[in-house]
Tab-separated table of C-alpha atoms and ligand atoms in Angstrom:
chain	number	residue	atom	x	y	z
A	43	MET	CA	-15.311	17.485	-0.876
A	44	ILE	CA	-11.702	17.350	0.368
A	45	VAL	CA	-11.273	18.192	4.050
A	46	LYS	CA	-8.990	21.225	4.491
A	47	HIS	CA	-6.094	19.495	6.284
A	48	LEU	CA	-5.874	16.878	3.527
A	49	LYS	CA	-5.572	19.414	0.723
A	50	LYS	CA	-1.792	19.768	1.128
A	51	LEU	CA	-1.304	16.003	0.961
A	52	LYS	CA	-3.253	15.851	-2.266
A	53	GLU	CA	-1.311	18.767	-3.744
A	54	GLU	CA	2.107	17.165	-3.166
A	55	ALA	CA	0.878	13.967	-4.838
A	56	ASP	CA	-0.569	15.869	-7.821
A	57	SER	CA	2.648	17.811	-8.278
A	58	TYR	CA	4.831	14.642	-8.316
A	59	TYR	CA	2.546	12.960	-10.856
A	60	LYS	CA	2.623	16.018	-13.108
A	61	GLN	CA	6.427	15.979	-13.096
A	62	THR	CA	7.011	12.231	-13.527
A	63	GLY	CA	3.866	10.588	-14.886
A	64	LEU	CA	4.264	8.063	-12.050
A	65	PRO	CA	1.919	7.719	-9.089
A	66	PHE	CA	3.024	9.372	-5.828
A	67	VAL	CA	3.300	6.388	-3.459
A	68	VAL	CA	2.737	6.773	0.277
A	69	LEU	CA	3.825	3.745	2.296
A	70	LYS	CA	1.491	3.609	5.297
A	71	SER	CA	1.946	1.063	8.025
A	72	ALA	CA	0.607	0.536	11.531
A	73	MET	CA	2.991	-1.138	13.933
A	74	THR	CA	3.464	-1.869	17.613
A	75	LEU	CA	6.225	-0.054	19.488
A	76	ASP	CA	8.439	-3.115	18.969
A	77	GLY	CA	7.997	-2.913	15.216
A	78	LYS	CA	5.381	-5.551	14.348
A	79	ILE	CA	2.432	-5.169	11.976
A	80	ALA	CA	0.929	-8.612	12.608
A	81	THR	CA	1.429	-11.654	14.812
A	82	SER	CA	3.163	-14.793	13.516
A	83	THR	CA	-0.321	-16.180	12.789
A	84	GLY	CA	-1.136	-13.131	10.634
A	85	ASP	CA	-3.530	-11.437	13.071
A	86	SER	CA	-3.402	-7.652	12.681
A	87	LYS	CA	-6.799	-6.415	13.898
A	88	TRP	CA	-6.250	-3.856	15.249
A	89	VAL	CA	-2.784	-2.488	15.809
A	90	THR	CA	-3.739	1.170	16.224
A	91	GLY	CA	-6.714	2.920	17.804
A	92	GLU	CA	-9.866	4.372	16.271
A	93	THR	CA	-8.524	7.909	15.708
A	94	SER	CA	-5.561	6.662	13.662
A	95	ARG	CA	-7.806	4.372	11.669
A	96	HIS	CA	-10.184	7.247	10.975
A	97	HIS	CA	-7.264	9.256	9.555
A	98	VAL	CA	-6.319	6.328	7.304
A	99	HIS	CA	-9.834	6.382	5.873
A	100	GLU	CA	-9.374	10.111	5.147
A	101	LEU	CA	-6.189	9.200	3.280
A	102	ARG	CA	-8.037	6.556	1.285
A	103	HIS	CA	-10.512	9.281	0.340
A	104	ILE	CA	-7.838	11.519	-1.247
A	105	TYR	CA	-5.539	9.014	-2.959
A	106	ASP	CA	-6.468	7.371	-6.274
A	107	GLY	CA	-5.303	3.859	-5.453
A	108	ILE	CA	-4.711	1.609	-2.463
A	109	MET	CA	-2.182	-1.186	-2.942
A	110	ILE	CA	-1.506	-4.434	-1.067
A	111	GLY	CA	0.321	-7.735	-1.631
A	112	VAL	CA	-1.701	-10.880	-2.264
A	113	GLU	CA	-0.675	-12.351	1.125
A	114	THR	CA	-2.482	-9.505	2.877
A	115	ALA	CA	-5.470	-10.035	0.570
A	116	ILE	CA	-5.587	-13.731	1.508
A	117	LYS	CA	-4.882	-13.407	5.252
A	118	ASP	CA	-6.924	-10.302	6.101
A	119	ARG	CA	-9.711	-10.539	3.478
A	120	PRO	CA	-9.885	-6.697	3.531
A	121	GLN	CA	-12.465	-4.587	1.714
A	122	LEU	CA	-10.114	-1.622	1.277
A	123	THR	CA	-13.013	0.783	0.944
A	124	THR	CA	-13.295	4.250	2.487
A	125	ARG	CA	-15.473	4.290	5.546
A	126	LEU	CA	-15.973	7.826	6.888
A	127	PRO	CA	-18.703	8.771	9.389
A	128	ASP	CA	-20.619	10.913	6.851
A	129	GLY	CA	-20.635	8.003	4.385
A	130	ASN	CA	-19.320	10.288	1.622
A	131	GLY	CA	-15.875	8.753	1.258
A	132	ARG	CA	-14.483	8.209	-2.225
A	133	ASN	CA	-13.211	4.656	-2.753
A	134	PRO	CA	-9.711	4.337	-4.198
A	135	VAL	CA	-8.992	1.755	-6.906
A	136	ARG	CA	-7.881	-1.404	-5.077
A	137	ILE	CA	-4.588	-2.640	-6.527
A	138	ILE	CA	-3.273	-6.115	-5.666
A	139	ALA	CA	0.257	-7.341	-6.490
A	140	ASP	CA	-0.511	-10.970	-7.305
A	141	SER	CA	1.984	-12.491	-9.773
A	142	GLN	CA	0.178	-15.809	-10.277
A	143	LEU	CA	-3.430	-14.656	-9.713
A	144	ARG	CA	-3.800	-16.425	-6.361
A	145	LEU	CA	-6.528	-13.997	-5.225
A	146	PRO	CA	-9.436	-16.230	-4.100
A	147	LEU	CA	-12.664	-15.730	-6.039
A	148	ASP	CA	-14.585	-15.382	-2.777
A	149	SER	CA	-12.368	-12.484	-1.619
A	150	PRO	CA	-14.280	-9.264	-0.803
A	151	LEU	CA	-11.911	-7.609	-3.310
A	152	VAL	CA	-13.475	-9.596	-6.153
A	153	ASP	CA	-16.806	-7.927	-5.398
A	154	THR	CA	-16.496	-4.801	-7.544
A	155	SER	CA	-19.972	-3.392	-6.884
A	156	GLU	CA	-18.630	-0.662	-4.565
A	157	ALA	CA	-15.043	-0.127	-5.713
A	158	GLN	CA	-12.817	-1.091	-8.607
A	159	THR	CA	-10.166	-3.813	-8.255
A	160	TRP	CA	-7.085	-3.990	-10.447
A	161	VAL	CA	-4.803	-7.016	-10.133
A	162	LEU	CA	-1.169	-6.829	-11.231
A	163	CYS	CA	0.217	-10.185	-12.414
A	164	THR	CA	2.884	-11.574	-14.746
A	165	ASP	CA	2.641	-13.084	-18.233
A	166	LYS	CA	2.823	-16.524	-16.607
A	167	ALA	CA	-0.481	-16.147	-14.734
A	168	ASP	CA	-3.294	-18.546	-15.620
A	169	MET	CA	-5.518	-17.256	-18.467
A	170	GLU	CA	-8.536	-19.172	-17.156
A	171	LYS	CA	-8.246	-17.467	-13.742
A	172	GLU	CA	-7.932	-14.109	-15.490
A	173	LYS	CA	-11.172	-14.804	-17.365
A	174	ARG	CA	-12.965	-15.674	-14.147
A	175	LEU	CA	-11.718	-12.545	-12.401
A	176	THR	CA	-12.617	-10.283	-15.316
A	177	GLY	CA	-16.058	-11.907	-15.285
A	178	TYR	CA	-16.496	-10.327	-11.837
A	179	GLY	CA	-15.405	-6.923	-13.178
A	180	VAL	CA	-11.794	-7.155	-11.959
A	181	ASN	CA	-9.221	-5.443	-14.203
A	182	VAL	CA	-6.139	-7.674	-14.748
A	183	LEU	CA	-2.889	-5.942	-15.771
A	184	ARG	CA	0.048	-8.118	-16.866
A	185	THR	CA	3.233	-6.348	-15.825
A	186	GLY	CA	6.245	-8.603	-16.012
A	187	LYS	CA	7.652	-11.720	-17.622
A	188	GLY	CA	9.517	-13.042	-14.559
A	189	SER	CA	8.306	-14.772	-11.423
A	190	ARG	CA	7.030	-11.565	-9.820
A	191	VAL	CA	5.226	-8.393	-10.789
A	192	GLU	CA	7.707	-5.845	-12.168
A	193	LEU	CA	6.858	-2.936	-9.953
A	194	ARG	CA	8.440	-0.086	-11.932
A	195	LYS	CA	6.615	-1.219	-15.068
A	196	ALA	CA	3.460	-1.563	-13.000
A	197	MET	CA	3.754	2.004	-11.679
A	198	LYS	CA	4.245	3.292	-15.237
A	199	LYS	CA	1.171	1.433	-16.423
A	200	LEU	CA	-0.895	2.649	-13.470
A	201	GLY	CA	0.207	6.225	-14.151
A	202	GLU	CA	-0.782	5.862	-17.809
A	203	ASN	CA	-4.179	4.644	-16.630
A	204	GLY	CA	-4.750	7.778	-14.560
A	205	ILE	CA	-3.650	6.568	-11.101
A	206	GLN	CA	-1.843	9.652	-9.783
A	207	SER	CA	-1.366	8.582	-6.172
A	208	ILE	CA	-1.281	5.330	-4.209
A	209	LEU	CA	-1.612	4.518	-0.529
A	210	LEU	CA	0.634	1.460	-0.140
A	211	GLU	CA	-0.699	-0.627	2.750
A	212	GLY	CA	1.763	-3.525	2.548
A	213	GLY	CA	2.405	-6.059	3.941
A	214	GLY	CA	6.088	-6.276	4.647
A	215	GLN	CA	7.212	-8.086	1.511
A	216	LEU	CA	5.542	-5.737	-0.944
A	217	ASN	CA	6.626	-2.689	1.078
A	218	TRP	CA	10.236	-3.874	0.872
A	219	SER	CA	10.100	-4.452	-2.889
A	220	MET	CA	8.572	-1.018	-3.483
A	221	LEU	CA	11.173	0.672	-1.270
A	222	GLU	CA	14.064	-1.264	-2.790
A	223	ALA	CA	12.903	-0.173	-6.248
A	224	SER	CA	12.871	3.486	-5.035
A	225	LEU	CA	9.160	3.695	-5.790
A	226	VAL	CA	8.016	5.047	-2.409
A	227	GLN	CA	7.894	8.864	-2.166
A	228	LYS	CA	6.587	9.188	1.372
A	229	THR	CA	6.253	7.026	4.472
A	230	MET	CA	3.673	7.315	7.229
A	231	ILE	CA	4.314	4.914	10.081
A	232	PHE	CA	1.710	4.787	12.840
A	233	ILE	CA	3.093	3.491	16.128
A	234	ALA	CA	0.808	2.062	18.806
A	235	PRO	CA	1.954	1.844	22.446
A	236	LYS	CA	1.899	-1.957	22.395
A	237	LEU	CA	4.585	-4.621	22.630
A	238	LEU	CA	3.939	-7.811	20.706
A	239	GLY	CA	7.207	-9.746	20.525
A	240	GLY	CA	7.716	-12.869	18.433
A	241	LYS	CA	10.617	-13.452	16.074
A	242	ASN	CA	8.137	-14.615	13.442
A	243	SER	CA	5.825	-11.644	13.829
A	244	ILE	CA	5.668	-9.518	10.671
A	245	SER	CA	7.450	-6.189	10.345
A	246	PRO	CA	6.406	-3.217	8.173
A	247	ILE	CA	9.269	-3.725	5.750
A	248	SER	CA	10.603	-7.275	5.445
A	249	GLY	CA	11.970	-8.926	2.288
A	250	GLU	CA	15.744	-9.373	2.208
A	251	GLY	CA	16.498	-6.010	3.783
A	252	PHE	CA	19.728	-4.095	3.264
A	253	THR	CA	22.867	-5.890	4.413
A	254	ARG	CA	24.662	-2.815	5.778
A	255	MET	CA	23.466	0.068	7.946
A	256	GLY	CA	25.081	2.430	5.459
A	257	LEU	CA	22.552	1.317	2.843
A	258	ALA	CA	19.487	2.126	4.966
A	259	VAL	CA	17.067	4.565	3.325
A	260	HIS	CA	17.095	7.849	5.241
A	261	LEU	CA	13.930	9.839	5.760
A	262	ASP	CA	13.913	13.576	5.242
A	263	LYS	CA	11.543	16.329	6.439
A	264	LEU	CA	10.191	14.337	9.365
A	265	SER	CA	6.928	15.246	11.016
A	266	ILE	CA	5.307	13.776	14.089
A	267	GLU	CA	1.594	13.755	14.831
A	268	ARG	CA	-0.423	12.355	17.740
A	269	PHE	CA	-3.637	10.387	17.205
A	270	ASP	CA	-4.800	9.830	20.802
A	271	GLU	CA	-2.460	7.122	22.128
A	272	ASP	CA	-0.750	6.554	18.770
A	273	ILE	CA	2.058	8.485	17.112
A	274	CYS	CA	2.513	8.872	13.365
A	275	ILE	CA	5.960	9.648	11.984
A	276	SER	CA	6.002	10.809	8.363
A	277	GLY	CA	9.026	11.353	6.160
A	278	TYR	CA	10.328	11.391	2.614
A	279	PRO	CA	12.841	8.686	1.571
A	280	ILE	CA	16.149	9.866	0.148
A	281	TYR	CA	17.423	7.387	-2.406
A	282	ILE	CA	21.145	7.363	-2.983
A	283	LYS	CA	22.652	5.151	-5.644
A	284	VAL	CA	25.370	3.075	-3.939
A	285	GLU	CA	27.263	-0.058	-4.925
A	286	LYS	CA	25.893	-2.988	-2.900
B	3	LIG	N1	-0.589	-3.457	10.385
B	3	LIG	C1	-0.520	-3.098	9.130
B	3	LIG	O1	-0.398	-1.910	8.816
B	3	LIG	C2	-0.601	-4.143	8.059
B	3	LIG	C3	-0.813	-3.727	6.733
B	3	LIG	C4	-0.835	-4.697	5.726
B	3	LIG	C5	-0.625	-6.030	6.038
B	3	LIG	N2	-0.440	-6.404	7.319
B	3	LIG	C6	-0.171	-7.835	7.630
B	3	LIG	O2	0.908	-8.271	6.817
B	3	LIG	C7	0.779	-9.669	6.593
B	3	LIG	C8	1.113	-9.990	5.152
B	3	LIG	O3	2.373	-9.430	4.803
B	3	LIG	P1	3.439	-10.239	3.945
B	3	LIG	O4	4.701	-9.493	4.004
B	3	LIG	O5	3.413	-11.673	4.365
B	3	LIG	O6	2.839	-10.222	2.456
B	3	LIG	P2	2.365	-9.059	1.434
B	3	LIG	O7	3.428	-8.041	1.268
B	3	LIG	O8	0.986	-8.639	1.762
B	3	LIG	O9	2.238	-9.895	0.067
B	3	LIG	C9	3.387	-10.462	-0.481
B	3	LIG	C10	3.050	-11.147	-1.772
B	3	LIG	O10	2.841	-10.169	-2.802
B	3	LIG	C11	3.139	-10.776	-4.037
B	3	LIG	N3	3.981	-9.924	-4.872
B	3	LIG	C12	3.793	-9.714	-6.198
B	3	LIG	N4	4.779	-8.997	-6.706
B	3	LIG	C13	5.629	-8.726	-5.685
B	3	LIG	C14	6.860	-8.041	-5.632
B	3	LIG	N5	7.412	-7.466	-6.707
B	3	LIG	N6	7.494	-7.987	-4.434
B	3	LIG	C15	6.946	-8.549	-3.341
B	3	LIG	N7	5.789	-9.234	-3.342
B	3	LIG	C16	5.131	-9.317	-4.518
B	3	LIG	C17	3.932	-12.059	-3.724
B	3	LIG	O11	3.117	-13.202	-3.986
B	3	LIG	P3	3.220	-13.846	-5.470
B	3	LIG	O12	4.668	-14.203	-5.665
B	3	LIG	O13	2.288	-14.970	-5.464
B	3	LIG	O14	2.813	-12.734	-6.365
B	3	LIG	C18	4.208	-11.984	-2.241
B	3	LIG	O15	4.240	-13.242	-1.607
B	3	LIG	C19	-0.637	-10.046	6.970
B	3	LIG	O16	-0.592	-10.821	8.146
B	3	LIG	C20	-1.326	-8.726	7.257
B	3	LIG	O17	-2.228	-8.841	8.321
B	3	LIG	C21	-0.420	-5.495	8.342
């Protein structure tokens, strides 16, 4: 059953998918007040408090997929399952952007007994590793001939395979690539009242970044919610085609 306050979120995702055939992608990140999602050593447990994290599990329950980059899979060893107090959460399909199939075989994501795992890689990825992953029930989708997963192609393929909505949980590099490709339809940034510092700490959106302030992606229809000590700012990116 979908909790009442989540119904609207699901409806906007369904409507976008119906119009485009592409998944509605929600970039969700949890950062400190000084804009860090993890320390320079990769530690990120936990940035936000319990109430925020509970809400994220509600989001996992309503969206079809949850997507991360392979660095997050390696560093955090996440399960990416839905853990709600009543135990009735629906698990989204776990989607990993992993061009060369670096996902370790002992990763909790390779255990597909509770939830499905789909790995996006390129044509160059090792066939032997693919065989081993598929042996564990992992679905491997080749989307790209270059050095990295071609994200627009990947979204098309995911849409064709019935993934109508995705909660994009980063990290910074994948978030940047998805935003740069105009593939993010909504952002939800949770901000915890903490200061972490560190020039090598990781930010929610890293990659190359835009080179001019004028190129920054603006967010429309902002809303602000409180989750105990944390604040969540949601918005909808406006993509404008400009010469770089
Ligand atoms: N607080 C939070 O909300 C939160 C959420 C998530 C993660 N984190 C933290 O973020 C850190 C990891 O972030 P990260 O930025 O280093 O890595 P990331 O975004 O998790 O993963 C990046 C990797 O994804 C693969 N990838 C495949 N196709 C890609 C594409 N088109 N564009 C970009 N990447 C692509 C690349 O590896 P290949 O080239 O091998 O494919 C790339 O190195 C961890 O420390 C984790 O704890 C925090």
